[in-house]
Amino acid sequence: MTLLVAEGLCKRYAAGRGVTALDGVSLHLSPGETLGLAGASGSGKSTLARVLTRLAEPDTGSIRFAGEDWLALSGAPLRRRRARMQMVFQDVLGAFNPRATVASALEDPLRIHAVVPKGERAREVAALLDRVGLPAAYAGRSIREVSGGERQRIAIARAIATHPALIVLDEAVSALDVSVREKILELLVTLQEERGIAYLFVSHDLSVLAAVAHRIAVMEAGRIVETGPTSRVIADPQSPAARALVRAVPRLVIE
Amino acid sequence: MRTMRRLLATPEGAVGLALLACLALVALFAPVLSPGDPLRIAGRALTTPFSDPAFPLGTDRLGRDVLAGLIHGARTSLAVGLAAAAAALAMGLCVGLAAGFAGGLLDEALMRMVDAFQIVPGFLLALAFVSVVGPSVPVVVLAIALGAWADPARLTRAQVLSVRERDYVAAARVAGMHPVEIAVREILPNVLPPVLALSAIIVAAAILTEAALSFLGLGDPNVVTWGSMIAEGRNVLRSSPWLSIFPGIALVLTVVGVYLLGEGLTRALSGRRAAA
Ligand SMILES: Nc1ncnc2c1ncn2[C@@H]1O[C@H](COP(=O)(O)OP(=O)(O)OP(=O)(O)O)[C@@H](O)[C@H]1O
Ligand SMILES: [Mg+2]
């Protein structure tokens, strides 16, 4: 059974002369699978992520998620179903209300979806922090008082709080140092093994996708121009866009 | 409390706060400092300042005590300035929030209204309004507010439009938060600070507008204001310039104080943001 099937997604922005951000995108994702979404800047990766998470509406196309017509949902039913599809953003600071504390950021989803009874929220926050490798004492801190890597761990904790089936990660590690990046990728892979979460992992960096993705889809100008198993796409890219991405990965050459 | 300490650490903030604190105390305790009606004839006309201990700053053409006028004028200036600024900010916030959140036709309609008010100079608007309705303190307050609410309205709307596109608002939507809760908890608290930072400029402008209206004889005739004192002294400007100079100095000190305090506050708040 597939978890997510998108077909023929199109999205045009009217700004300026008009930009076709998505031009007939189709993709599918199985439970527990990671689909890496690669592509140059402006190829429409973020737009696709936003359309799938219902932050933006496509002009045409269909999305089935967890057996339901995802685009037909609205209002309260959509808000309830959102527990099953979460998102992690690139801007580790911008993704949190400047006034939030670590505890309030994690309590919001627990409260909205009534994941645990009110009295157990604090304990659940501690458990979530522990799960992403942060001390429970962080709960009292302001979001501004933790480092970028720790903040992304909190964003991941917030995303898994509602037991989602799919997490869309838009350049989730691009803003982080290489050492921090590896730890976060490890955490994501472990969480996936434990909980069977599927990831749509957006990144312009193939070396990141190589570490986490089962399959890779390459986007160019609003279309998916190539899809295949990670090792095949990296070893033998077929499209010019994929070849350019492979070339862009720096390699250590020791002479 | 931390903001307060930071505020006092900036020279602008410390000086501005000291100036305004003095003025506020004078305004608050005006009846104690100078009992009786400041408009009553108290002594010989045109007493020179520093010559008669009973009238340290002299008297005007009708023999009214200049110091008493200044003390009671501080009341009017501050009260009218603050009330007008508060009214302008309240109006601006309401209109800006409505326009920013509703969008569409309501946004268009509200913003054309803001345009209309912004094109007409605020002072002319106040002048026309008071001339038509008649001078009294509430009318003057409303008149000044009418000329000053457009800027905060525009800024509020721009802030709403910018804040609602931030990732943390998207994150709240992804979390399934109700739109009303998003507006109240995620957007509003982050919209207000820059708009409130405008308040110093609005208060300073309101005090000046009030003085200008009084100067033109459009203030409430039953209260002393610095503007009306300056106008009164203008008749004898050559022989007794102090009658205009003293209220002029009071006005300048007040406006400079408000302005410095605003600068200090802005620096204290942005310093807090940068340090965090
Ligand atoms: N809100 C918007 N209004 C108008 N045009 C937009 C908007 N968002 C995106 N676009 C345009 O749509 C196209 C795709 O943008 P998108 O952000 O999806 O690209 P991306 O692949 O995520 O790029 P990057 O790697 O730089 O993040 C771009 O040409 C962009 O300018
Ligand atoms: Mg992007």
XYZ file of C-alpha atoms and ligand atoms in Angstrom:
563
model
C 0.000 0.000 0.000
C 1.242 3.477 -0.724
C 1.016 6.240 1.849
C 1.026 9.208 -0.472
C 0.181 9.492 -4.141
C 0.314 12.831 -5.918
C -0.690 13.172 -9.538
C -0.367 16.007 -12.024
C 0.243 18.767 -9.504
C 0.460 22.195 -11.144
C 1.007 25.529 -9.478
C 1.518 28.896 -11.105
C 2.393 32.072 -9.265
C 0.826 35.144 -10.819
C 3.627 37.457 -9.659
C 5.445 39.341 -12.417
C 5.168 37.595 -15.785
C 3.925 34.489 -14.008
C 6.073 31.595 -12.769
C 5.163 27.953 -13.240
C 6.510 26.555 -9.987
C 4.989 23.104 -10.443
C 4.305 21.711 -13.906
C 2.598 18.321 -13.647
C 4.379 16.684 -10.711
C 3.476 13.099 -9.817
C 5.070 11.041 -7.062
C 4.319 8.263 -4.601
C 5.690 7.313 -1.238
C 5.358 4.104 0.797
C 5.147 3.912 4.594
C 8.587 4.039 6.186
C 10.245 5.130 2.965
C 12.439 8.174 2.365
C 12.056 9.936 -0.954
C 14.803 12.446 -1.568
C 13.752 15.442 -3.598
C 16.713 17.126 -5.287
C 16.953 19.982 -7.737
C 18.577 23.327 -8.391
C 17.408 26.494 -6.691
C 14.036 27.608 -8.028
C 13.156 24.204 -9.440
C 10.004 24.085 -7.297
C 11.037 21.819 -4.391
C 9.699 24.087 -1.652
C 6.524 24.730 -3.599
C 5.946 20.983 -3.832
C 6.599 20.604 -0.098
C 4.131 23.397 0.677
C 1.477 21.978 -1.636
C 1.790 18.512 -0.083
C 1.487 19.939 3.444
C -1.522 22.075 2.392
C 0.327 25.319 3.102
C -0.299 26.227 -0.535
C -3.074 25.044 -2.833
C -2.242 23.524 -6.235
C -4.063 24.799 -9.330
C -4.725 21.277 -10.574
C -3.768 17.745 -9.626
C -4.727 15.290 -6.916
C -3.191 14.070 -3.675
C -4.202 10.905 -1.830
C -2.742 10.617 1.656
C -3.410 7.724 4.025
C -6.255 6.549 1.816
C -8.075 9.876 1.718
C -8.545 12.616 -0.848
C -6.141 15.025 0.877
C -7.128 18.077 -1.187
C -10.852 17.622 -0.450
C -10.247 18.160 3.276
C -10.656 21.585 4.838
C -11.423 23.255 8.162
C -11.552 21.130 11.299
C -11.232 17.724 9.549
C -8.072 18.913 7.785
C -6.648 20.298 11.045
C -7.266 16.936 12.729
C -5.629 14.956 9.906
C -2.590 17.218 9.993
C -1.356 15.186 12.934
C -0.425 12.522 10.382
C 1.676 14.778 8.126
C 4.224 17.046 9.724
C 6.931 19.365 8.439
C 10.420 20.502 9.420
C 11.663 23.792 8.026
C 15.052 25.007 6.846
C 15.216 28.206 8.896
C 15.806 26.784 12.360
C 15.076 30.094 14.068
C 12.258 31.303 11.820
C 10.290 28.112 12.361
C 9.610 29.064 15.987
C 7.630 31.947 17.362
C 10.244 34.326 18.848
C 8.300 34.240 22.097
C 8.143 30.462 22.334
C 9.877 28.389 24.957
C 11.008 24.859 24.222
C 8.132 23.568 26.344
C 5.470 25.724 24.694
C 6.672 24.747 21.204
C 6.324 21.069 22.070
C 3.105 21.431 24.061
C 1.209 23.057 21.188
C 0.859 19.902 19.059
C 0.239 17.771 22.164
C -2.586 20.079 23.204
C -4.089 20.624 19.742
C -4.313 16.926 18.967
C -4.896 15.820 22.564
C -2.029 13.350 22.218
C -1.802 12.863 25.984
C -4.056 14.062 28.844
C -3.288 17.561 30.079
C -1.648 16.372 33.284
C 0.874 14.289 31.382
C 1.973 16.931 28.908
C 5.049 17.967 30.872
C 6.170 14.355 31.102
C 5.557 13.856 27.378
C 7.617 16.977 26.594
C 10.470 15.521 28.630
C 10.105 12.203 26.795
C 10.180 13.964 23.410
C 13.286 15.932 24.375
C 14.928 12.759 25.561
C 14.011 11.038 22.287
C 15.820 13.673 20.234
C 18.805 13.635 22.560
C 18.255 16.779 24.618
C 18.126 17.074 28.420
C 14.657 17.524 29.927
C 15.907 20.711 31.609
C 15.786 22.417 28.210
C 12.003 22.613 28.496
C 12.192 25.862 30.478
C 14.478 27.616 28.034
C 13.494 30.174 25.470
C 13.829 28.946 21.891
C 16.426 31.675 21.410
C 18.624 30.218 24.115
C 19.460 26.984 22.303
C 21.860 26.434 19.420
C 20.836 25.887 15.800
C 21.425 22.149 15.904
C 19.506 21.806 19.159
C 16.720 23.889 17.704
C 16.421 21.532 14.753
C 16.225 18.645 17.218
C 13.336 20.473 18.889
C 11.704 20.964 15.492
C 11.985 17.215 14.924
C 10.562 16.539 18.394
C 7.666 18.848 17.545
C 7.122 16.977 14.277
C 7.066 13.497 15.871
C 4.893 14.633 18.799
C 1.666 13.737 16.982
C 2.903 10.343 15.689
C 2.858 11.305 12.011
C 3.030 8.829 9.143
C 4.934 11.313 6.974
C 7.313 14.172 7.711
C 8.180 16.630 4.957
C 11.640 18.065 5.561
C 12.461 21.145 3.483
C 16.237 21.596 3.537
C 16.106 20.531 7.167
C 19.875 20.239 7.586
C 21.094 22.778 5.020
C 21.608 25.530 7.590
C 23.616 23.324 9.963
C 27.342 22.626 10.374
C 28.558 19.422 8.824
C 29.181 17.717 12.183
C 25.760 18.699 13.512
C 24.203 17.722 10.211
C 25.448 14.152 10.468
C 24.032 13.748 13.985
C 20.633 15.051 12.874
C 20.590 12.708 9.879
C 21.445 9.794 12.193
C 18.582 10.793 14.486
C 16.162 10.918 11.569
C 17.197 7.477 10.344
C 16.826 5.973 13.842
C 13.391 7.529 14.276
C 12.349 6.097 10.954
C 13.496 2.605 11.932
C 11.677 2.850 15.280
C 8.422 4.348 14.148
C 8.131 3.578 10.449
C 7.791 7.247 9.520
C 8.052 8.125 5.827
C 10.134 11.163 4.871
C 9.969 13.472 1.913
C 13.436 14.898 2.219
C 14.014 18.056 0.187
C 17.632 19.023 -0.395
C 19.714 20.525 -3.132
C 22.677 18.539 -1.782
C 22.963 14.963 -3.082
C 25.515 14.024 -0.434
C 22.816 14.580 2.220
C 20.258 12.547 0.288
C 22.801 9.772 -0.250
C 22.860 9.295 3.526
C 19.104 9.037 4.088
C 17.070 8.516 0.912
C 15.870 5.203 -0.479
C 14.850 6.818 -3.734
C 15.659 10.180 -5.261
C 13.490 12.352 -7.488
C 15.200 15.155 -9.357
C 13.283 18.325 -10.168
C 13.937 20.878 -12.846
C 11.707 23.821 -13.755
C 8.700 22.466 -11.905
C 8.911 18.912 -13.275
C 10.327 15.679 -11.951
C 12.844 14.771 -14.642
C 14.290 11.631 -13.088
C 13.397 9.161 -10.338
C 15.250 6.085 -9.204
C 16.978 4.277 -6.357
C 19.506 6.536 -4.613
C 22.578 4.537 -5.634
C 21.507 4.386 -9.273
C 20.733 8.124 -9.562
C 24.066 9.057 -7.999
C 26.180 6.506 -9.860
C 24.476 6.849 -13.205
C 22.453 10.070 -13.546
C 20.393 10.108 -16.739
C 19.100 13.693 -16.954
C 21.261 16.814 -17.349
C 19.771 18.172 -14.115
C 20.788 15.078 -12.148
C 24.244 15.108 -13.703
C 24.702 18.727 -12.668
C 23.723 17.863 -9.090
C 26.170 14.960 -8.977
C 28.945 17.200 -10.276
C 28.128 19.778 -7.592
C 28.986 17.358 -4.763
C 32.543 18.131 -3.681
C 34.761 15.081 -3.523
C 37.846 14.638 -1.418
C 40.664 13.719 -3.705
C 43.900 12.576 -2.069
C 46.865 12.543 -4.365
C 12.464 45.446 34.643
C 15.337 44.409 32.397
C 14.033 46.735 29.737
C 13.980 49.511 32.317
C 17.611 48.940 33.239
C 18.631 48.854 29.594
C 16.627 51.992 29.002
C 18.485 53.816 31.757
C 21.775 52.545 30.372
C 21.222 54.470 27.139
C 21.934 58.208 27.485
C 18.862 59.098 25.404
C 16.625 56.980 27.551
C 17.985 58.312 30.843
C 17.718 61.973 29.828
C 14.330 61.524 28.181
C 12.937 59.650 31.134
C 14.244 62.253 33.599
C 12.731 65.123 31.585
C 9.376 63.435 31.237
C 9.291 62.256 34.843
C 9.768 65.885 35.985
C 7.041 67.048 33.629
C 4.687 64.306 34.668
C 5.217 65.154 38.336
C 4.583 68.843 37.640
C 1.453 67.998 35.665
C 0.226 65.597 38.313
C 0.764 67.949 41.235
C -0.178 71.167 39.433
C -2.991 72.017 41.893
C -0.549 71.623 44.809
C 2.380 73.438 43.226
C 0.227 76.314 42.075
C -3.177 76.381 43.742
C -6.048 78.291 42.194
C -7.111 79.090 38.679
C -4.054 79.844 36.541
C -6.245 82.027 34.321
C -7.124 84.454 37.144
C -5.534 87.881 37.327
C -2.954 87.571 40.060
C -0.961 90.751 40.064
C 0.367 93.730 38.156
C 0.477 93.248 34.398
C 3.790 92.550 32.623
C 5.939 91.966 35.693
C 9.476 91.188 34.485
C 10.739 87.691 35.364
C 13.020 87.283 38.396
C 11.994 90.720 39.747
C 9.091 89.803 42.023
C 9.403 86.710 44.245
C 5.627 86.246 44.076
C 5.837 85.802 40.285
C 9.241 84.224 39.592
C 8.613 84.118 35.836
C 6.655 87.345 35.663
C 3.091 88.054 34.584
C 1.422 88.571 31.244
C -0.520 91.475 29.766
C -3.515 90.768 32.001
C -1.439 90.133 35.108
C -1.718 86.326 35.028
C 1.085 84.341 36.656
C 3.354 82.879 33.911
C 4.738 80.123 36.160
C 1.213 79.008 37.107
C 0.344 78.949 33.422
C 3.374 76.813 32.632
C 2.600 74.373 35.435
C -1.036 73.955 34.488
C -0.175 74.011 30.792
C 1.982 70.925 31.331
C -1.224 69.136 32.351
C -3.032 70.038 29.165
C -0.084 69.350 26.895
C 0.682 65.933 28.334
C -2.925 64.867 28.767
C -4.001 65.932 25.292
C -0.826 64.557 23.710
C -1.103 61.182 25.400
C -4.850 60.857 24.872
C -4.594 61.796 21.200
C -1.697 59.408 20.620
C -3.530 56.596 22.402
C -6.637 57.223 20.302
C -4.582 57.355 17.084
C -2.757 54.110 17.939
C -5.997 52.346 18.868
C -7.669 53.430 15.635
C -4.617 52.568 13.562
C -4.232 49.142 15.141
C -7.892 48.231 14.624
C -7.948 49.331 10.991
C -4.538 47.824 10.209
C -5.381 44.481 11.810
C -8.738 44.312 10.030
C -7.152 45.148 6.662
C -4.203 42.786 7.113
C -6.224 39.807 8.308
C -9.321 40.180 6.134
C -7.559 41.018 2.860
C -9.618 41.300 -0.310
C -12.277 43.951 -0.637
C -12.252 45.106 2.995
C -8.479 45.568 2.796
C -8.856 47.640 -0.397
C -11.601 49.810 1.096
C -9.787 50.408 4.382
C -6.487 51.196 2.715
C -8.070 53.720 0.313
C -9.482 55.415 3.414
C -6.008 55.399 4.982
C -4.639 56.909 1.745
C -7.225 59.669 1.915
C -6.292 60.523 5.489
C -2.583 60.341 4.728
C -2.810 62.702 1.764
C -4.441 65.474 3.787
C -1.865 66.991 6.165
C -2.797 65.998 9.705
C -2.691 69.560 10.961
C -5.121 70.837 8.301
C -7.457 68.009 9.148
C -7.334 68.852 12.845
C -7.793 72.532 12.053
C -10.848 71.905 9.894
C -12.347 69.489 12.394
C -12.006 71.838 15.366
C -13.278 74.808 13.352
C -16.412 72.887 12.433
C -17.147 71.111 15.728
C -15.916 73.805 18.100
C -12.978 73.863 20.506
C -13.059 71.668 23.601
C -10.537 69.207 24.988
C -12.234 66.006 23.707
C -12.711 67.527 20.252
C -9.047 68.592 20.119
C -7.986 65.078 21.135
C -10.152 63.518 18.430
C -9.015 66.057 15.842
C -5.338 65.295 16.485
C -6.002 61.545 16.452
C -7.788 61.847 13.098
C -4.656 63.284 11.581
C -2.330 60.702 13.143
C -3.927 57.252 12.885
C -3.002 56.580 9.242
C 0.688 55.799 9.855
C 0.110 53.188 12.562
C -2.680 51.679 10.442
C -0.378 51.275 7.454
C 2.470 49.892 9.559
C 0.168 47.440 11.360
C -1.161 46.098 8.072
C 2.346 45.724 6.622
C 3.450 43.918 9.780
C 0.501 41.533 9.642
C 1.206 40.756 5.987
C 4.868 40.098 6.708
C 4.436 38.136 9.945
C 1.740 35.862 8.525
C 4.229 34.610 5.915
C 6.826 33.586 8.516
C 7.738 29.961 8.900
C 6.471 29.808 12.469
C 2.998 30.677 11.259
C 3.296 27.917 8.660
C 4.492 25.621 11.453
C 1.419 26.506 13.516
C -0.824 25.692 10.548
C 0.959 22.382 10.025
C 0.424 21.676 13.728
C -3.317 22.064 13.103
C -3.762 25.226 15.158
C -7.099 27.016 14.741
C -6.839 30.193 12.572
C -8.159 32.384 15.397
C -5.530 31.047 17.768
C -2.872 31.602 15.105
C -3.973 35.222 14.744
C -4.081 35.906 18.471
C -1.115 33.891 19.719
C 1.318 33.687 16.820
C 0.767 36.830 14.757
C -0.547 39.592 17.027
C 2.227 39.588 19.671
C 4.827 39.902 16.924
C 2.953 42.652 15.095
C 2.627 45.037 18.044
C 6.185 46.021 19.074
C 7.175 47.987 15.941
C 3.809 49.735 15.929
C 4.155 50.682 19.593
C 7.631 51.991 18.806
C 5.851 54.626 16.708
C 4.079 55.951 19.774
C 6.879 58.323 20.840
C 6.772 60.130 17.505
C 2.984 60.265 17.629
C 2.931 61.659 21.165
C 5.527 64.309 20.267
C 3.588 65.279 17.135
C 0.317 65.352 19.061
C 1.772 67.731 21.661
C 3.016 70.022 18.906
C -0.302 69.896 17.074
C -2.161 70.727 20.270
C 0.132 73.706 20.835
C -0.338 74.861 17.248
C -4.125 74.627 17.512
C -4.102 76.604 20.751
C -1.741 79.124 19.205
C -4.315 79.697 16.467
C -6.986 80.130 19.116
C -8.595 76.762 18.419
C -7.813 75.191 21.777
C -10.258 74.865 24.635
C -10.558 78.470 25.914
C -11.211 77.286 29.479
C -7.805 75.667 30.053
C -4.295 77.134 29.894
C -2.070 75.659 27.249
C 1.455 76.522 26.237
C 0.249 77.237 22.728
C -2.250 79.827 23.886
C 0.397 81.381 26.164
C 2.773 81.769 23.215
C -0.022 83.317 21.176
C -0.866 85.658 24.026
C 2.779 86.726 24.376
C 3.116 87.331 20.646
C 1.179 90.589 21.021
C 3.963 92.032 23.137
C 6.808 90.046 21.627
C 9.105 93.104 21.299
C 8.687 94.483 24.790
C 8.156 91.266 26.747
C 9.615 88.342 24.797
C 9.731 86.080 27.894
C 5.963 85.608 27.658
C 6.525 83.546 24.503
C 9.978 82.216 25.317
C 9.109 80.409 28.575
C 6.222 78.319 27.190
C 8.306 77.789 24.047
C 11.125 76.304 26.102
C 8.649 74.118 27.998
C 7.272 72.833 24.693
C 10.723 72.105 23.279
C 11.813 70.284 26.449
C 8.687 68.142 26.409
C 8.972 67.171 22.755
C 12.695 66.496 23.057
C 12.043 64.428 26.186
C 9.396 62.322 24.460
C 11.617 61.871 21.451
C 14.675 60.860 23.504
C 12.631 58.435 25.551
C 11.309 56.880 22.344
C 14.836 56.542 20.947
C 16.057 55.036 24.200
C 13.186 52.575 24.283
C 13.808 51.521 20.706
C 17.479 50.992 21.467
C 16.775 49.147 24.702
C 14.296 46.828 22.982
C 16.417 46.182 19.906
C 19.430 45.670 22.157
C 17.515 42.997 23.964
C 16.710 41.346 20.661
C 20.288 41.492 19.462
C 21.678 40.179 22.728
C 19.311 37.226 22.799
N 5.034 32.983 -3.075
C 5.560 33.009 -4.316
N 5.174 33.966 -5.206
C 5.686 33.997 -6.443
N 6.600 33.145 -6.907
C 7.039 32.180 -6.090
C 6.542 32.068 -4.753
N 7.157 31.009 -4.167
C 7.980 30.497 -5.096
N 7.915 31.189 -6.253
C 8.656 30.890 -7.485
O 8.423 29.557 -7.823
C 9.619 28.937 -8.291
C 9.928 27.719 -7.439
O 10.289 28.163 -6.137
P 10.638 27.163 -4.960
O 10.795 27.973 -3.739
O 9.639 26.078 -4.945
O 12.052 26.610 -5.423
P 13.080 25.685 -4.645
O 13.359 24.527 -5.527
O 12.585 25.408 -3.292
O 14.370 26.603 -4.585
P 15.458 26.713 -3.412
O 16.375 25.551 -3.556
O 16.152 28.005 -3.725
O 14.739 26.737 -2.117
C 10.688 30.004 -8.234
O 10.839 30.539 -9.535
C 10.151 31.021 -7.283
O 10.605 32.305 -7.641
Mg 13.290 25.892 -1.262
